[in-house]
Coordinates of C-alpha atoms in Angstrom, one line a residue:
Chain A
M1 CA 11.0 -23.0 38.5
R2 CA 13.2 -24.3 41.5
W3 CA 13.5 -28.3 40.3
L4 CA 15.8 -26.4 36.8
L5 CA 18.2 -26.2 39.5
P6 CA 18.4 -29.7 41.2
L7 CA 18.1 -31.2 37.9
S8 CA 21.0 -28.8 36.8
L9 CA 23.1 -30.8 39.3
V10 CA 22.0 -34.1 38.7
A11 CA 22.7 -33.6 35.3
L12 CA 26.4 -32.4 36.3
V13 CA 26.5 -35.4 38.4
L14 CA 25.6 -37.7 35.8
A15 CA 28.6 -35.8 33.9
V16 CA 30.9 -36.6 36.8
T17 CA 30.2 -40.5 36.5
T18 CA 31.0 -40.8 33.1
P19 CA 34.1 -42.8 32.6
A20 CA 36.2 -40.7 30.5
L21 CA 35.5 -37.4 32.2
A22 CA 35.7 -38.6 35.4
Q23 CA 39.1 -37.8 36.4
V24 CA 39.6 -34.6 35.4
L25 CA 35.8 -33.5 36.7
E26 CA 36.4 -34.9 40.2
R27 CA 39.1 -32.5 40.4
K28 CA 37.2 -29.7 39.4
V29 CA 34.1 -29.9 41.3
T30 CA 35.7 -30.8 44.7
D31 CA 37.5 -27.7 43.9
F32 CA 35.0 -25.2 43.4
T33 CA 35.6 -22.2 45.6
E34 CA 33.3 -19.5 43.5
K35 CA 30.0 -18.4 44.8
L36 CA 27.9 -16.3 42.7
E37 CA 25.4 -13.4 43.7
I38 CA 23.1 -11.4 41.8
G39 CA 21.1 -8.4 42.7
I40 CA 18.4 -6.4 41.2
S41 CA 17.6 -2.8 42.4
T42 CA 13.9 -3.9 42.3
E43 CA 12.0 -7.5 43.0
E44 CA 8.9 -5.7 40.9
I45 CA 8.2 -3.9 37.9
A46 CA 6.1 -1.8 36.9
I47 CA 4.8 -1.1 33.5
T48 CA 3.1 1.5 31.9
S49 CA 0.9 1.4 29.4
D50 CA 3.5 3.1 26.8
F51 CA 5.8 0.3 28.1
R52 CA 7.8 0.0 24.3
G53 CA 10.3 -3.2 26.1
A54 CA 13.5 -2.6 28.0
D55 CA 16.8 -4.1 29.6
L56 CA 16.6 -4.6 33.0
T57 CA 20.0 -4.6 34.4
I58 CA 21.4 -7.7 37.0
F59 CA 24.3 -7.2 38.7
G60 CA 26.5 -10.2 39.7
A61 CA 29.7 -10.4 41.3
I62 CA 32.0 -13.8 41.6
D63 CA 33.0 -14.7 44.9
G64 CA 36.3 -16.6 45.5
F65 CA 37.8 -16.7 42.2
D66 CA 40.9 -17.5 40.9
A67 CA 42.3 -14.7 39.8
N68 CA 44.8 -16.5 37.3
L69 CA 41.9 -17.7 35.3
L70 CA 39.6 -14.7 36.0
A71 CA 42.3 -12.9 34.0
Q72 CA 42.3 -15.6 31.5
G73 CA 38.7 -15.0 30.7
K74 CA 38.0 -18.8 32.0
Y75 CA 34.7 -17.8 33.6
N76 CA 31.7 -17.2 31.9
I77 CA 28.0 -16.2 33.4
I78 CA 24.7 -16.8 31.0
V79 CA 21.6 -14.6 32.5
A80 CA 18.4 -16.1 31.6
L81 CA 14.9 -13.8 32.3
E82 CA 11.7 -16.5 32.1
G83 CA 8.4 -15.6 32.1
P84 CA 6.1 -16.9 33.7
K85 CA 4.6 -20.7 32.2
D86 CA 1.5 -21.9 30.5
N87 CA 0.3 -24.2 28.4
A88 CA 0.8 -23.1 24.4
T89 CA -0.4 -25.0 21.4
V90 CA 0.4 -25.1 17.9
R91 CA -1.3 -25.1 15.1
K92 CA -1.1 -26.4 12.0
K93 CA -2.6 -24.9 8.7
E94 CA -3.1 -27.2 5.8
R95 CA -5.0 -27.1 2.4
V96 CA -8.5 -28.5 2.3
F97 CA -10.5 -28.1 -0.9
G98 CA -8.8 -25.4 -1.9
I99 CA -8.9 -23.5 1.6
W100 CA -6.1 -22.9 4.7
V101 CA -7.9 -25.3 7.4
N102 CA -6.0 -25.7 10.9
T103 CA -5.6 -29.3 10.6
Q104 CA -3.1 -30.9 13.2
S105 CA -2.3 -29.5 17.0
M106 CA 0.1 -29.9 19.6
T107 CA 0.0 -28.6 23.0
F108 CA 3.6 -28.0 24.9
E109 CA 3.1 -28.1 28.3
L110 CA 4.4 -25.3 31.2
V111 CA 6.7 -23.2 28.5
P112 CA 7.4 -19.7 29.7
E113 CA 5.5 -16.8 27.8
A114 CA 8.9 -15.3 28.0
Y115 CA 12.9 -16.2 27.4
S116 CA 15.6 -13.6 27.5
L117 CA 19.2 -15.3 27.2
S118 CA 22.0 -13.3 28.2
S119 CA 25.5 -14.4 27.9
T120 CA 29.4 -13.1 27.7
R121 CA 29.8 -15.4 24.8
A122 CA 27.3 -17.2 22.7
I123 CA 26.2 -20.1 24.7
E124 CA 27.4 -22.6 22.7
T125 CA 31.3 -21.8 23.5
I126 CA 30.7 -22.0 27.0
A127 CA 29.9 -24.8 27.9
P128 CA 30.2 -28.3 25.8
R129 CA 26.6 -28.5 23.6
R130 CA 25.2 -31.6 25.8
D131 CA 25.6 -29.5 29.6
I132 CA 23.9 -26.5 28.1
A133 CA 21.1 -29.4 26.4
N134 CA 20.7 -30.4 29.6
M135 CA 20.9 -27.9 32.2
G136 CA 18.0 -26.4 29.3
I137 CA 19.8 -23.3 28.9
G138 CA 18.7 -21.3 26.4
V139 CA 15.6 -21.6 23.6
D140 CA 17.0 -24.7 22.0
H141 CA 17.2 -26.2 24.6
M142 CA 14.2 -25.4 26.8
R143 CA 12.0 -28.2 27.7
L144 CA 8.6 -28.5 24.9
V145 CA 7.1 -31.7 26.3
P146 CA 3.9 -32.6 24.3
L147 CA 0.6 -32.6 26.2
G148 CA -1.4 -35.8 25.0
F149 CA -1.6 -38.2 22.4
V150 CA 1.3 -37.0 19.9
G151 CA 1.2 -40.3 17.6
D152 CA 4.4 -41.9 16.6
G153 CA 5.8 -38.7 17.6
S154 CA 7.5 -37.7 14.3
S155 CA 6.2 -34.4 14.0
L156 CA 7.4 -33.3 17.3
G157 CA 10.7 -31.5 15.9
E158 CA 8.5 -30.1 13.1
F159 CA 6.0 -28.3 15.9
R160 CA 8.7 -27.8 18.2
N161 CA 11.0 -25.8 15.9
A162 CA 7.6 -23.4 14.7
F163 CA 7.4 -23.3 18.4
R164 CA 10.8 -21.6 18.7
T165 CA 10.5 -19.7 15.1
I166 CA 7.1 -18.0 16.0
R167 CA 8.3 -17.2 19.8
E168 CA 11.7 -15.6 18.9
T169 CA 9.9 -13.9 15.6
S170 CA 7.5 -12.4 18.1
G171 CA 10.4 -10.8 20.2
V172 CA 8.8 -12.7 23.5
Y173 CA 12.2 -14.9 23.2
Q174 CA 15.2 -13.2 22.9
R175 CA 19.1 -13.8 22.8
D176 CA 21.4 -11.8 23.6
P177 CA 25.7 -13.0 23.4
G178 CA 27.5 -9.7 24.7
G179 CA 25.3 -9.2 26.9
V180 CA 26.7 -9.9 30.2
Q181 CA 30.1 -7.9 30.7
F182 CA 32.5 -7.8 33.5
I183 CA 32.6 -4.4 34.8
S184 CA 35.7 -4.9 37.3
S185 CA 37.8 -8.0 38.1
S186 CA 34.5 -10.0 39.3
L187 CA 32.0 -7.5 39.2
F188 CA 29.3 -8.6 36.4
K189 CA 26.8 -6.8 34.7
A190 CA 23.7 -7.9 32.8
S191 CA 21.0 -6.8 30.4
V192 CA 18.6 -8.6 30.0
R193 CA 15.4 -7.6 27.4
L194 CA 12.1 -7.6 28.4
P195 CA 10.1 -7.3 25.7
A196 CA 7.0 -4.7 24.9
N197 CA 4.1 -7.7 25.3
V198 CA 5.8 -8.9 28.5
P199 CA 3.5 -10.8 30.3
N200 CA 2.1 -10.1 33.8
G201 CA 3.3 -12.1 36.5
I202 CA 7.0 -14.1 38.3
H203 CA 9.4 -14.1 36.5
I204 CA 12.7 -15.6 37.8
V205 CA 16.2 -14.6 37.1
R206 CA 18.8 -17.3 36.5
A207 CA 22.7 -16.6 36.8
Y208 CA 24.7 -19.6 35.9
L209 CA 28.4 -19.8 36.2
F210 CA 30.9 -21.4 34.2
R211 CA 34.7 -21.9 34.8
D212 CA 36.5 -23.0 31.8
G213 CA 33.6 -24.7 30.3
V214 CA 32.2 -26.5 33.6
F215 CA 29.3 -25.7 35.6
V216 CA 30.1 -24.2 38.6
A217 CA 27.2 -22.5 40.8
A218 CA 23.9 -21.0 39.6
K219 CA 21.3 -18.4 41.6
A220 CA 17.9 -17.6 41.1
L221 CA 15.8 -14.4 41.8
P222 CA 12.2 -14.0 41.5
L223 CA 10.6 -10.7 39.7
R224 CA 7.6 -9.8 39.6
V225 CA 6.0 -7.9 36.8
V226 CA 3.3 -5.7 37.1
K227 CA 1.5 -4.1 34.1
T228 CA 0.3 -0.6 35.5
G229 CA -2.1 1.9 33.8
L230 CA -5.5 2.2 32.0
E231 CA -5.4 0.0 29.8
Q232 CA -4.2 -2.6 32.4
A233 CA -7.0 -1.8 34.9
I234 CA -9.5 -1.9 31.9
T235 CA -7.7 -5.7 31.0
R236 CA -7.7 -6.5 35.0
A237 CA -11.9 -5.0 35.3
A238 CA -12.5 -7.6 31.9
H239 CA -11.0 -10.8 33.6
D240 CA -12.2 -10.4 37.3
Q241 CA -15.1 -8.7 36.8
P242 CA -16.4 -9.5 33.6
L243 CA -20.1 -9.2 34.1
I244 CA -19.9 -5.6 35.1
Y245 CA -17.4 -5.0 32.3
G246 CA -20.2 -6.2 29.7
L247 CA -22.6 -4.3 31.3
L248 CA -20.8 -1.6 31.3
A249 CA -19.8 -1.8 27.5
V250 CA -23.5 -1.8 27.2
T251 CA -24.6 1.1 28.9
L252 CA -21.5 3.4 27.0
A253 CA -22.9 2.7 23.6
V254 CA -26.5 2.9 24.4
V255 CA -24.8 6.3 26.1
T256 CA -23.0 7.1 22.5
G257 CA -25.5 6.2 20.6
W258 CA -28.5 7.3 22.2
G259 CA -26.7 11.2 22.8
A260 CA -25.5 11.4 19.3
S261 CA -28.9 11.2 18.1
L262 CA -30.2 14.1 20.8
L263 CA -26.8 15.6 19.6
F264 CA -27.8 16.1 15.9
R265 CA -31.9 16.1 16.4
K266 CA -31.2 19.6 18.1
E267 CA -29.3 20.8 15.0
Chain B
M1 CA -0.9 8.5 17.3
T2 CA -1.3 5.0 18.7
V3 CA -3.5 3.2 21.2
Y4 CA -3.2 0.4 22.9
L5 CA -6.2 -2.2 22.6
P6 CA -6.1 -4.2 26.0
I7 CA -8.4 -6.7 24.8
A8 CA -7.2 -7.4 21.8
E9 CA -3.4 -7.2 23.5
L10 CA -1.3 -4.7 20.5
S11 CA -1.3 -1.3 19.4
V12 CA -3.1 0.3 16.5
N13 CA -3.6 3.5 15.0
I14 CA -5.8 5.7 16.5
F15 CA -7.2 7.2 12.8
I16 CA -7.2 4.5 11.5
I17 CA -9.6 2.6 13.8
L18 CA -11.7 6.6 13.9
G19 CA -11.5 6.7 9.9
M20 CA -12.8 2.8 9.7
G21 CA -15.1 3.6 12.3
A22 CA -16.5 7.2 10.6
A23 CA -16.9 5.0 7.0
V24 CA -18.4 2.5 8.8
G25 CA -21.1 5.1 10.3
F26 CA -20.9 6.9 7.0
L27 CA -22.5 3.6 5.1
S28 CA -24.9 2.7 7.8
G29 CA -26.4 5.6 7.8
M30 CA -26.8 5.9 4.2
F31 CA -27.7 2.2 3.8
G32 CA -29.9 2.0 6.8
V33 CA -28.1 -1.0 7.9
G34 CA -26.5 -1.5 11.3
G35 CA -22.8 -1.9 10.1
G36 CA -21.4 -5.0 11.6
F37 CA -21.5 -7.5 8.7
L38 CA -19.0 -4.4 7.6
I39 CA -17.4 -3.2 10.7
T40 CA -16.2 -7.0 11.9
P41 CA -14.4 -7.9 8.5
L42 CA -12.5 -4.9 8.3
L43 CA -11.5 -5.3 11.7
I44 CA -9.6 -8.9 10.9
F45 CA -8.0 -7.6 7.7
Y46 CA -6.8 -5.2 10.2
N47 CA -4.9 -7.7 12.4
I48 CA -7.6 -7.3 15.3
P49 CA -7.8 -11.0 16.5
P50 CA -11.7 -12.7 14.6
V51 CA -12.6 -13.1 18.1
V52 CA -12.1 -8.9 19.3
A53 CA -13.7 -8.1 16.1
V54 CA -16.8 -10.1 16.4
A55 CA -17.2 -9.3 20.1
T56 CA -16.2 -6.0 19.6
G57 CA -18.6 -5.7 16.6
A58 CA -21.3 -6.5 18.4
N59 CA -20.8 -3.6 20.6
Q60 CA -20.7 -0.8 17.8
V61 CA -24.2 -2.4 16.3
V62 CA -25.8 -1.5 20.0
A63 CA -24.2 1.9 19.2
S64 CA -25.4 2.5 15.8
S65 CA -29.1 0.6 16.1
I66 CA -30.4 2.2 19.1
S67 CA -31.3 5.9 18.1
G68 CA -32.6 4.1 15.0
A69 CA -34.8 1.8 17.4
I70 CA -35.8 5.2 19.9
A71 CA -37.0 6.9 16.9
H72 CA -39.0 3.8 15.7
F73 CA -40.5 3.7 19.0
R74 CA -41.3 7.1 18.8
R75 CA -42.9 7.3 15.5
G76 CA -45.1 4.1 17.1
T77 CA -43.8 1.5 13.9
I78 CA -42.1 -1.4 16.4
D79 CA -44.5 -4.2 16.5
I80 CA -43.3 -4.7 20.1
K81 CA -45.5 -8.7 20.6
L82 CA -43.5 -9.3 16.9
G83 CA -40.0 -7.9 18.0
T84 CA -40.5 -9.8 21.4
V85 CA -41.3 -13.1 19.9
L86 CA -38.0 -12.7 18.1
L87 CA -36.1 -11.6 20.5
C88 CA -37.0 -14.8 23.1
G89 CA -35.5 -16.5 19.4
G90 CA -32.9 -14.3 19.8
L91 CA -31.6 -14.5 23.2
V92 CA -31.6 -18.6 22.9
G93 CA -30.2 -18.1 19.7
A94 CA -27.2 -15.9 21.3
T95 CA -26.2 -18.1 23.7
V96 CA -26.7 -21.3 21.8
G97 CA -23.8 -19.0 18.7
V98 CA -21.5 -17.8 22.3
W99 CA -21.1 -21.7 23.7
L100 CA -20.7 -22.4 19.7
F101 CA -18.3 -19.8 19.5
S102 CA -16.0 -21.1 22.6
L103 CA -16.3 -24.2 21.2
L104 CA -14.8 -23.2 18.0
R105 CA -12.2 -21.1 19.5
S106 CA -10.6 -24.1 22.1
A107 CA -10.6 -26.2 18.4
G108 CA -9.0 -23.5 17.3
Q109 CA -11.5 -23.4 14.0
L110 CA -12.9 -20.4 15.1
D111 CA -11.2 -17.6 12.8
L112 CA -11.7 -20.2 9.7
V113 CA -15.8 -20.3 10.6
I114 CA -15.8 -16.8 11.0
S115 CA -14.5 -16.2 7.4
L116 CA -16.0 -18.7 5.9
L117 CA -19.9 -17.5 7.0
Y118 CA -18.8 -14.2 6.1
V119 CA -18.1 -15.4 2.7
L120 CA -21.1 -17.4 2.4
L121 CA -23.7 -14.9 4.0
L122 CA -21.9 -11.8 2.1
G123 CA -21.6 -13.6 -1.2
S124 CA -25.1 -15.1 -1.5
V125 CA -26.9 -11.7 0.1
G126 CA -25.0 -9.1 -2.4
T127 CA -25.4 -11.5 -5.4
L128 CA -29.4 -11.2 -4.6
M129 CA -29.5 -7.6 -3.9
L130 CA -27.6 -6.9 -6.7
W131 CA -29.5 -9.0 -9.0
E132 CA -32.8 -7.5 -7.4
S133 CA -31.5 -3.9 -7.7
I134 CA -30.1 -4.6 -11.2
G135 CA -34.0 -5.6 -12.6
A136 CA -35.2 -2.2 -10.4
M137 CA -33.2 -0.4 -12.5
R138 CA -34.1 -1.6 -15.5
K139 CA -37.6 -1.2 -15.0
A140 CA -37.6 2.3 -13.8
A141 CA -35.1 3.0 -16.9
K142 CA -38.4 1.6 -19.4
N143 CA -40.4 3.7 -17.1
Q144 CA -42.5 0.2 -15.4
A145 CA -43.7 0.5 -12.2
P146 CA -41.9 -1.7 -9.9
Q147 CA -43.3 -4.9 -9.3
L148 CA -44.3 -5.4 -6.1
R149 CA -44.5 -8.7 -4.4
R150 CA -48.0 -8.7 -2.9
P151 CA -48.1 -9.5 0.9
G152 CA -51.0 -11.2 0.3
Q153 CA -50.4 -13.9 -0.7
H154 CA -49.7 -17.1 1.5
N155 CA -46.3 -19.5 1.2
W156 CA -46.4 -22.8 3.7
I157 CA -45.0 -20.6 6.3
H158 CA -48.5 -19.9 6.9
G159 CA -50.0 -23.3 7.3
L160 CA -48.1 -23.8 10.5
P161 CA -49.8 -23.7 14.1
L162 CA -49.1 -21.9 17.2
K163 CA -50.7 -19.4 15.4
M164 CA -50.6 -15.7 16.9
R165 CA -52.3 -12.3 16.6
F166 CA -50.3 -9.5 15.9
K167 CA -52.4 -6.4 16.0
K168 CA -49.5 -4.0 14.6
S169 CA -48.6 -5.7 12.3
K170 CA -52.2 -6.6 11.4
I171 CA -50.7 -10.6 10.7
Y172 CA -52.0 -13.6 12.2
L173 CA -48.7 -16.1 12.4
S174 CA -47.6 -19.2 13.6
V175 CA -44.6 -18.2 16.5
I176 CA -42.9 -21.4 14.8
P177 CA -41.1 -18.7 11.8
V178 CA -40.4 -15.8 13.9
A179 CA -38.8 -17.6 17.0
T180 CA -36.6 -19.3 14.3
L181 CA -35.7 -16.5 12.4
G182 CA -34.9 -14.7 15.8
F183 CA -33.2 -17.5 16.8
S184 CA -30.6 -17.7 13.6
I185 CA -30.4 -14.2 13.7
G186 CA -29.4 -15.1 17.8
V187 CA -26.6 -17.1 16.0
L188 CA -25.3 -14.4 13.2
T189 CA -25.1 -11.9 15.8
S190 CA -22.8 -13.6 18.9
V191 CA -20.8 -15.9 15.8
M192 CA -20.2 -13.1 13.0
G193 CA -20.5 -9.6 15.5
V194 CA -23.5 -8.7 13.2
G195 CA -26.7 -7.5 14.1
G196 CA -28.1 -8.9 10.9
G197 CA -30.5 -6.5 10.1
F198 CA -29.9 -7.2 5.9
I199 CA -31.2 -10.8 6.7
M200 CA -34.0 -10.3 8.8
V201 CA -35.4 -7.4 6.7
P202 CA -36.1 -9.4 4.1
A203 CA -36.7 -12.6 5.5
M204 CA -39.4 -10.8 7.3
I205 CA -41.0 -9.1 4.3
Y206 CA -40.7 -11.9 1.6
L207 CA -40.7 -14.8 4.1
L208 CA -43.0 -13.7 6.9
R209 CA -45.0 -11.0 4.9
I210 CA -45.3 -8.5 7.6
P211 CA -46.2 -5.2 6.4
T212 CA -42.7 -3.0 5.7
N213 CA -44.0 -0.3 7.8
V214 CA -43.3 -2.1 10.9
V215 CA -40.3 -4.2 10.0
V216 CA -37.4 -1.8 10.1
G217 CA -37.9 -1.2 14.0
T218 CA -38.5 -4.5 14.6
S219 CA -36.1 -5.9 13.2
L220 CA -33.8 -3.0 14.8
F221 CA -35.9 -3.7 18.7
Q222 CA -34.7 -7.0 18.1
I223 CA -31.1 -6.1 17.0
V224 CA -30.4 -3.4 20.0
F225 CA -31.9 -6.3 23.0
V226 CA -29.9 -9.4 21.1
S227 CA -26.8 -7.7 20.6
A228 CA -26.6 -6.1 23.9
Y229 CA -27.2 -9.5 25.9
T230 CA -24.3 -11.0 23.3
V231 CA -21.9 -8.3 24.4
I232 CA -22.4 -8.7 27.8
V233 CA -22.4 -12.7 27.4
Q234 CA -19.1 -12.8 25.6
A235 CA -17.1 -10.3 27.9
S236 CA -18.6 -13.3 30.5
T237 CA -17.7 -16.4 28.8
N238 CA -14.9 -15.5 26.3
Y239 CA -13.4 -12.0 27.9
T240 CA -13.0 -11.0 24.1
V241 CA -14.9 -7.2 24.4
D242 CA -12.5 -4.8 23.7
I243 CA -14.2 -1.8 25.3
V244 CA -11.5 0.9 23.9
L245 CA -11.5 -0.4 20.6
A246 CA -15.8 -0.5 20.7
F247 CA -15.7 2.7 22.4
V248 CA -13.1 4.6 19.2
L249 CA -15.7 2.9 16.7
M250 CA -18.8 4.1 18.1
I251 CA -18.1 7.6 18.5
A252 CA -17.1 8.2 15.0
G253 CA -19.7 5.7 14.0
V254 CA -22.1 7.9 15.1
I255 CA -21.5 10.5 13.3
G256 CA -20.2 9.6 10.1
A257 CA -23.9 8.3 10.3
Q258 CA -25.7 11.5 10.7
Y259 CA -23.8 12.6 7.5
G260 CA -24.7 9.2 5.9
V261 CA -27.9 9.6 6.5
R262 CA -28.4 12.9 4.5
V263 CA -26.3 11.8 1.4
G264 CA -28.3 8.8 1.4
Q265 CA -31.8 10.4 1.4
R266 CA -30.8 11.9 -2.2
L267 CA -30.1 8.9 -4.3
R268 CA -32.2 6.7 -5.3
G269 CA -33.9 3.2 -3.8
E270 CA -32.6 0.9 -6.3
Q271 CA -29.2 2.7 -7.2
L272 CA -29.0 2.3 -3.3
R273 CA -29.3 -1.1 -3.1
A274 CA -27.0 -2.0 -5.8
L275 CA -24.1 0.0 -4.3
L276 CA -24.6 -1.7 -0.8
A277 CA -24.7 -5.1 -2.9
L278 CA -21.2 -4.2 -4.6
L279 CA -19.9 -3.2 -1.5
V280 CA -20.9 -6.2 0.6
L281 CA -19.8 -8.8 -2.5
A282 CA -16.3 -6.8 -2.4
V283 CA -15.9 -7.3 1.7
G284 CA -17.0 -11.1 0.6
I285 CA -14.2 -11.4 -2.0
R286 CA -11.6 -10.0 0.0
L287 CA -12.4 -12.6 3.0
A288 CA -12.9 -15.4 0.1
I289 CA -8.9 -14.7 -1.4
E290 CA -7.7 -14.6 2.6
L291 CA -9.3 -18.2 2.8
V292 CA -7.2 -19.4 -0.8
I293 CA -3.8 -17.6 -0.6
P294 CA -0.7 -19.6 1.7
P295 CA -0.7 -18.1 5.1
K296 CA 2.4 -15.9 5.8
N297 CA 2.7 -18.9 8.5
I298 CA 1.4 -22.1 8.1
Y299 CA 2.0 -22.4 12.0
S300 CA 0.6 -20.5 14.8
V301 CA 0.8 -20.6 18.4
V302 CA -2.1 -20.2 21.0
S303 CA -1.1 -19.4 24.7
A304 CA -3.9 -20.8 27.1
G305 CA -4.2 -17.8 28.8
A306 CA -4.2 -15.9 25.8
G307 CA -6.6 -17.9 24.1
F308 CA -6.4 -16.4 20.7

């Protein structure tokens, strides 16, 4: 999402204006000479039907770095692969007259269908938790805005946690706190996991550069994930030409049923 | 060997699906039923989302019923006029059913309703069938002639207006109960993925007093068209027909059915019915247990796009 970048800058400005930190940060803000560059070998990934998940490698470089700080390992990088967004409904079951029934639900607005995070270190150790949270980096800080009326909001935390847990267990939300490695002084390589059930659509690769716990620069690149193969052709037909698909399914059944009765009668 | 099911969006072992199809095909051949009421719960037990299991089950029913329907048509044991009245009710029922299906799905209650309906239906039909067949077996053991219901007797259904003459069945009957029966079966077809023969046949014999020789053929006639219509409507409104899953099931199913028929011919009617009743009850109980035991995770996430 393109608003994330300006928003994170706003967050940074807000942090800057906090009196206690102002002096330290102000100097650093003006000092920033670093630039972040990233690249992927392809803008489009075609996924075949036997796809079982893969690692996507993203290369990047820090320009205008401070050699001293680099040597001390003060530069940290976080790379996130964010899938296409959709509304997601979390439902909760409760026992009603002895049976388990979905009783409550909450819909979160436009959450990513997949999210893989990779970093040089655990993100909590890269920058203050509040900054990371303000920038919305990581599954724990993902913005989960409920849609519609949620009552007094007391169940909000519970539903958010359930959502994160389920998405992480199913493998579509992942984190790898050692996935970004420096391959030379300022060149780095990031491996981001594409889960087996990676959704179709435009994914966004976001890279964030931190210097000594302070956010310095960010860069984003789009990545198109296209599923290919027979299965994908079937899925597309089912959604784009549903009537023809339905007629085909019925024809297949008629031919199979009739064919079998003809075949076995001859014997 | 695994095969990816594009609509169910999961990988399954093809041999398990083939085995399931063959087993249900065998049983359906043996008992002369469509098998939809067995295939759908089995698919649900194998973690296929109920929405896909139901719509795909209806597709399997088309394949398993068509050869029977053709055979009956050749033999002239289909009352086309009666079948058409049933079918008209059935098409309306299936339309209402698919609408209900979408409604329940968006409310998050579809899986529950499907399971509940199965428990209710399988439980009651299984119990009735078991009761009846045990009675018949007892009488057979005592060498008593089985007491057949007399088709000549009339009940309140025969007092309804809008009567129509069905020449082939040699009956003069109101279209209201016939269309109502067709409608109910149509709803069941689209919500549960069953052909409904196991309800329609007894209802036609005992309630409508239709002669037994045309009952099976006429019900198959209705089932083929209603389930075919359901598949098309489910495919175009809910996108839940998995053609890969359906194809694997129907290939195994039609072959299994051929062998089932041969075994079925060697067993006696009441024994066959008792066995079927036990099977129906077992599936019903398994589904009931699933509803009562605490789920692994009380939360579930549904994405707007995928919709499961």
